[in-house]
Coordinates of C-alpha atoms in Angstrom, one line a residue:
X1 CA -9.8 10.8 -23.7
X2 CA -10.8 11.2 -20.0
X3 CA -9.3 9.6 -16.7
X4 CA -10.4 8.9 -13.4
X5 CA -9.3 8.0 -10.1
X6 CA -10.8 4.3 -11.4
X7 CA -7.6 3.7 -13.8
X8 CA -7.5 3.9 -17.2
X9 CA -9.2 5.5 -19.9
X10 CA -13.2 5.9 -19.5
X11 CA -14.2 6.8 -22.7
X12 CA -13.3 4.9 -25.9
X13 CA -11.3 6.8 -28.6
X14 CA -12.9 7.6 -31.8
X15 CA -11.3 7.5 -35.4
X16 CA -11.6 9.8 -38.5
X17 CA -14.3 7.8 -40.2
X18 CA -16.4 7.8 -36.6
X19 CA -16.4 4.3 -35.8
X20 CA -15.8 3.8 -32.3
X21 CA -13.0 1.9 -31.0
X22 CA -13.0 -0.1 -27.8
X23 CA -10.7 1.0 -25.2
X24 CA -7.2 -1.3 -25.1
X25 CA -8.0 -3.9 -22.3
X26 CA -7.2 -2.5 -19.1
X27 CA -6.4 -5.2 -16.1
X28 CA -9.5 -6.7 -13.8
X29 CA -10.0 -4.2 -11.2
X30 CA -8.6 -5.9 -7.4
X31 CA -9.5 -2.8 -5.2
X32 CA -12.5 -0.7 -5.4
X33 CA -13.4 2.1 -3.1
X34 CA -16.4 3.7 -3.6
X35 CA -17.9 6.7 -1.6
X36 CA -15.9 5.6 1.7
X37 CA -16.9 8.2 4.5
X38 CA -15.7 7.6 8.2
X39 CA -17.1 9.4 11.2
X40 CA -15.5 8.6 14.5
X41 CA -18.6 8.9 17.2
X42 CA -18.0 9.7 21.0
X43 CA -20.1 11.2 23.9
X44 CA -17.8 14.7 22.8
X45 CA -18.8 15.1 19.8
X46 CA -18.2 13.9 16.4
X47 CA -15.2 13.6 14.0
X48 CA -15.2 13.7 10.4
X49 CA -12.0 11.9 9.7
X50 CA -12.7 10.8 6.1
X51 CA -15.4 12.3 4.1
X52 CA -15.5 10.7 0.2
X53 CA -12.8 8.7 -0.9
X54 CA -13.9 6.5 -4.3
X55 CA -10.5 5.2 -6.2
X56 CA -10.0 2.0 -7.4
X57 CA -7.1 -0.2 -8.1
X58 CA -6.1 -2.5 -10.7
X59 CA -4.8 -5.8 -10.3
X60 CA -0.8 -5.9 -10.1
X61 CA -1.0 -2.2 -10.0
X62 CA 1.4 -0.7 -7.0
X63 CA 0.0 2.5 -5.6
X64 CA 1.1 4.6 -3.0
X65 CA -1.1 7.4 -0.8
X66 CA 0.6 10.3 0.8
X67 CA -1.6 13.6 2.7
X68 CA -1.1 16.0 5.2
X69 CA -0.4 14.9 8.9
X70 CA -4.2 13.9 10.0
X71 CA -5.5 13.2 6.5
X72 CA -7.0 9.9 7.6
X73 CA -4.4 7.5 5.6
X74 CA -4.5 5.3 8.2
X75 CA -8.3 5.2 8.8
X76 CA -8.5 4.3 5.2
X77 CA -6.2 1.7 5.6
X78 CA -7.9 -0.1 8.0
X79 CA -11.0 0.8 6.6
X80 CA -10.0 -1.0 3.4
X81 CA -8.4 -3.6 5.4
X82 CA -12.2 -4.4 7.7
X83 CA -11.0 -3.5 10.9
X84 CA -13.4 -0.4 11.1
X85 CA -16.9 0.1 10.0
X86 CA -17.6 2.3 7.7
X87 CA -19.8 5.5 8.2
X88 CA -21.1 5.8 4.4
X89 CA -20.1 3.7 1.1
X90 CA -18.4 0.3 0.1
X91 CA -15.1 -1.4 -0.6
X92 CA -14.9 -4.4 -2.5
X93 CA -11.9 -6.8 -3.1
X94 CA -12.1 -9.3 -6.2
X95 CA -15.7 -8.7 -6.8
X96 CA -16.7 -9.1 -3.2
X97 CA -17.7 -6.8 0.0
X98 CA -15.4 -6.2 3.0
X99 CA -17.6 -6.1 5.5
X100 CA -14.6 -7.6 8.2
X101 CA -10.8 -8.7 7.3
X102 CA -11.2 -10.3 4.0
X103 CA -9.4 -13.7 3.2
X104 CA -7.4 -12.5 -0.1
X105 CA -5.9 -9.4 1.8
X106 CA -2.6 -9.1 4.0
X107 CA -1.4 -6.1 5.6
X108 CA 1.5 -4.6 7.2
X109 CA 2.1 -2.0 10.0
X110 CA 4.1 0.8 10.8
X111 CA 4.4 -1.0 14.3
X112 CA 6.0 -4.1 13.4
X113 CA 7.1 -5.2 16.6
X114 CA 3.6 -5.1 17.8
X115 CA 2.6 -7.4 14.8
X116 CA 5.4 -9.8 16.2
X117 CA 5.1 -12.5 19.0
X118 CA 8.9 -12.2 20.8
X119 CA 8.2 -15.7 22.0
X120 CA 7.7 -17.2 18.7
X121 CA 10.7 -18.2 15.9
X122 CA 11.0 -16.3 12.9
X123 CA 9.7 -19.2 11.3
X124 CA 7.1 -19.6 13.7
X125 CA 5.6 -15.9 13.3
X126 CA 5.9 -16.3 9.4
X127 CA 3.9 -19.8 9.6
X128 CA 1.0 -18.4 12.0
X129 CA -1.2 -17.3 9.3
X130 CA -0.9 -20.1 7.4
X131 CA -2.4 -22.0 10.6
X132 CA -4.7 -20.3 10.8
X133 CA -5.6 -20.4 7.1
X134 CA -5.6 -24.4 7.5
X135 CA -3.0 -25.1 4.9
X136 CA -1.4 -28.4 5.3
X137 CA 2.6 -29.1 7.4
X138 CA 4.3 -29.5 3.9
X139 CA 2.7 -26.8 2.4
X140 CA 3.0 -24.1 4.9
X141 CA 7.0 -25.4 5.1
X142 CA 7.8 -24.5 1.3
X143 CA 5.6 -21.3 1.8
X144 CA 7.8 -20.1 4.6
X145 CA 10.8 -21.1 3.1
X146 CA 9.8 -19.6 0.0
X147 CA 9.1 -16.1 2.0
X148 CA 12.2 -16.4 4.3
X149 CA 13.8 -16.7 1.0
X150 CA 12.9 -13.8 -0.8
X151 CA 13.2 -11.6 1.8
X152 CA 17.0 -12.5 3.0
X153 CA 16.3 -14.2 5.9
X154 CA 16.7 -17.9 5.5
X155 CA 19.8 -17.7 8.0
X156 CA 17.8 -16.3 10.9
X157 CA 14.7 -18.7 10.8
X158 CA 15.3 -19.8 14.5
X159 CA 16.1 -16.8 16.3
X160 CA 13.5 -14.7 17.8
X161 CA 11.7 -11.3 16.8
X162 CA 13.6 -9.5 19.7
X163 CA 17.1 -11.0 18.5
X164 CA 16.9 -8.4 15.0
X165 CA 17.6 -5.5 14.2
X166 CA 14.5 -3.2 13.2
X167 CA 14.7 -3.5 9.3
X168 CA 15.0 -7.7 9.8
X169 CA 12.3 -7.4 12.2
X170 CA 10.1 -5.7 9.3
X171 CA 11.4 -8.5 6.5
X172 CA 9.8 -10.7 9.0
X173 CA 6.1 -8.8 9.1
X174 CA 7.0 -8.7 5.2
X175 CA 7.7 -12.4 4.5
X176 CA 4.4 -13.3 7.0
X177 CA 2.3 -11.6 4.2
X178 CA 4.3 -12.8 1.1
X179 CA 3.8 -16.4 2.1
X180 CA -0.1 -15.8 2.8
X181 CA -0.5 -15.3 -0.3
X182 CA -2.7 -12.3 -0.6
X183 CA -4.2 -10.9 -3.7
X184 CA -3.9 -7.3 -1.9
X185 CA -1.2 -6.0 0.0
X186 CA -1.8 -2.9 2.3
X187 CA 1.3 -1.2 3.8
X188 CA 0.9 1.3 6.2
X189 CA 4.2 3.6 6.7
X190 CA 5.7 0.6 7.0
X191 CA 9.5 2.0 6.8
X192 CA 8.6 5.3 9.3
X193 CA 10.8 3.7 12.1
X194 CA 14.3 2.9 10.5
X195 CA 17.0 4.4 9.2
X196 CA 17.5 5.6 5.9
X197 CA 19.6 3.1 4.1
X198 CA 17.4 0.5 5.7
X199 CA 14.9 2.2 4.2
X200 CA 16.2 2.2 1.0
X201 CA 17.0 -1.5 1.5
X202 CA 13.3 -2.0 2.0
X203 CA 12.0 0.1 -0.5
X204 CA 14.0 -2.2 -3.4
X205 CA 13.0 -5.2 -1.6
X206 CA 9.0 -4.2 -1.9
X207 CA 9.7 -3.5 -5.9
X208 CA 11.6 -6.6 -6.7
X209 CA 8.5 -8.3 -4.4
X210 CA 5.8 -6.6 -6.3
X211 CA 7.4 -7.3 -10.1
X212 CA 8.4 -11.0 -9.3
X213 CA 4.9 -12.0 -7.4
X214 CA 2.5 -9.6 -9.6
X215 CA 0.5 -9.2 -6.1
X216 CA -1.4 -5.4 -5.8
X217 CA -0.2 -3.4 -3.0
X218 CA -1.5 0.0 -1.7
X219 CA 1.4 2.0 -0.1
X220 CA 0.5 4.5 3.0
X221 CA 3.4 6.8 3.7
X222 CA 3.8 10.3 4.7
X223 CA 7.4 10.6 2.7
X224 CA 6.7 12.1 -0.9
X225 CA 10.3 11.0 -2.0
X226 CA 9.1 7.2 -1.0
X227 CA 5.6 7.7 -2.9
X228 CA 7.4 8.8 -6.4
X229 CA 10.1 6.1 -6.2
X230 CA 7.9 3.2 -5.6
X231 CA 4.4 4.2 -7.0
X232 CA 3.2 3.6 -10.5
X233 CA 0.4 6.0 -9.3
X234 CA 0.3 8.5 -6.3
X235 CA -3.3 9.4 -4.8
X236 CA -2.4 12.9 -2.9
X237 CA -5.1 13.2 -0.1
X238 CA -6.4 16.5 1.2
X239 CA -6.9 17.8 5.0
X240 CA -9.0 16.0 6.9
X241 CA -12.4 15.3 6.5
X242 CA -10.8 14.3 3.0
X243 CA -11.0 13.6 -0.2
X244 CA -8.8 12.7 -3.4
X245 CA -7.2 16.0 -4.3
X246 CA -5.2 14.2 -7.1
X247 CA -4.0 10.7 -8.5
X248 CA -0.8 11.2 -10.1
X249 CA 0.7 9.4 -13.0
X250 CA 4.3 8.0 -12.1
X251 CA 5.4 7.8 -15.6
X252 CA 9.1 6.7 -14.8
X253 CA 10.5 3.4 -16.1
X254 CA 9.5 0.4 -14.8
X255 CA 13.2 -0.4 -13.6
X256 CA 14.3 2.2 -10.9
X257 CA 17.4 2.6 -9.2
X258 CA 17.7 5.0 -5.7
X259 CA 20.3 7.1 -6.8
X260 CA 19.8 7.1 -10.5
X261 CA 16.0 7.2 -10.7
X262 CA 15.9 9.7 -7.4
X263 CA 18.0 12.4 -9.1
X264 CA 16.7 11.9 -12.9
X265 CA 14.4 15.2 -14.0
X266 CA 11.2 13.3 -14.5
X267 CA 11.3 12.4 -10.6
X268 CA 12.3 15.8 -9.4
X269 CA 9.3 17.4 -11.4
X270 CA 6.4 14.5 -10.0
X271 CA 8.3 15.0 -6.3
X272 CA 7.7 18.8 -6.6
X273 CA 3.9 18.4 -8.2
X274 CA 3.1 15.8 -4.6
X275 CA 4.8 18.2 -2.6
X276 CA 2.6 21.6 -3.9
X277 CA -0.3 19.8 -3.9
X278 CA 0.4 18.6 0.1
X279 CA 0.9 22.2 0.5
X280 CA -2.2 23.1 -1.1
X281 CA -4.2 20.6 0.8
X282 CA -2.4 21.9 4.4
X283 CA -4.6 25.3 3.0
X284 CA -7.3 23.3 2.6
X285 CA -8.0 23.5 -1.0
X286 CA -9.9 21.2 -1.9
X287 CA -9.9 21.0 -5.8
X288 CA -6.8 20.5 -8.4
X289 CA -8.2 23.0 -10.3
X290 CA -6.7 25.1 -7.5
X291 CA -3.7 24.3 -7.5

């Protein structure tokens, strides 16, 4: 049985008596990238930031993407996300073409308090959105309660952005996307800027997110620690103009712990397999079978 960057088997399995048995029903497909090339184009020349990228994800499926410094993770990302054209290839969300920010698809950034409005409430920069999106007064207030809710902040809904610390400031950017809604969550490095138990705060808080709302999120971050311990999968990317040098199987259990899960075995040998093939990719190889 084969696998591809497309998740799951690709070729049925075959018995002893040569029947051929259907592969075991794999979830719809949410994210689909397919031959995604980006050139940036200036009056100095041109720049190759992302050459082929085709991987798909399923729906419910968390997957995180780690490279080398200038691998183009965040070009993908907003690739993915419409806010850049694509040089070459297609990217399709629930059946349908992103040609510009699609409908079913939040995101958050590294910058947070860029994605804030300091003169806005909490609860004000969580409802925006959902504004925007036309829902109705009583349904946008259980939507942000709901969010505030699950991400610890019903206590804080009236102060403003600049009142928080960093980490509330990013539950805020969080809960704005849980209560849109979306049926794909992009995350770019979201946690780069705070400090490490925050981080670990915030890294639980996107698992318990993820299991309780079934929502598919795709995870940019340059911390290889952070890909293993939240990924079911990890798509290693190489130097830029890039490509998918490997998509890793996180086969840990489903429930995972930071100190527990962080120092079992399995996750010390799928941390040391991302790091050499980063490595590898910072020496431009540009096959596994390399490695």
């Amino acid at each position: 049985m084969t696998f591809s960057t497309r998740g799951g088997p690709t070729s049925p399995e075959t018995v002893e008596t040569g029947t051929t048995v259907p592969p075991s029903s794999q979830p719809p497909v949410a994210l689909d990238v397919d031959g995604l090339r980006k050139i940036y184009r200036s009056d100095n020349g041109d720049v190759e930031a992302v050459r082929d990228l085709t991987f798909s994800v399923s729906r419910g499926e968390l997957v995180c993407i780690v490279g080398p410094s200038g691998a183009g993770k965040t070009t993908l990302l907003r690739c993915i996300a419409g806010l850049l054209d694509l040089t070459e290839g297609s990217v399709t969300l629930d059946g349908q073409s992103v040609d510009g920010p699609p409908e079913g698809m939040a995101v958050v950034f590294q910058e947070y308090g860029r994605s804030l409005f300091p003169w806005m409430t909490v609860r004000q920069n969580v409802e925006m959105p959902l504004k925007e999106k036309g829902s109705r007064r009583a349904e946008r207030r259980e939507k942000v309660d709901a969010a505030l809710e699950a991400v610890g902040l019903a206590d804080v809904s009236t102060a403003h952005p600049w009142q928080l610390s960093g980490g509330m400031q990013q539950r805020v950017a969080i809960a704005r996307a849980v209560a849109y809604e979306p049926s794909v969550l992009l995350m770019d490095e979201p946690f780069a800027a705070v400090d490490a138990q925050t981080r670990a705060d915030l890294e639980d808080l996107v698992r318990e997110l993820w299991r309780r709302l079934g929502v598919t999120v795709l995870f940019v971050t340059h911390d290889i620690d952070e890909a293993v311990f939240l990924g079911q999968r990890v798509l290693v990317l190489s130097n830029r103009p890039t490509v998918v040098l490997e998509d890793v199987n996180v086969d840990l259990p489903d429930e995972r712990f930071q100190l527990e899960t962080r120092s079992s075995p399995r996750f010390a040998e799928l941390r040391a397999r991302v790091y050499e093939l980063i490595q590898a990719a910072k020496k431009g190889v540009r096959s596994t079978a390399e490695v």
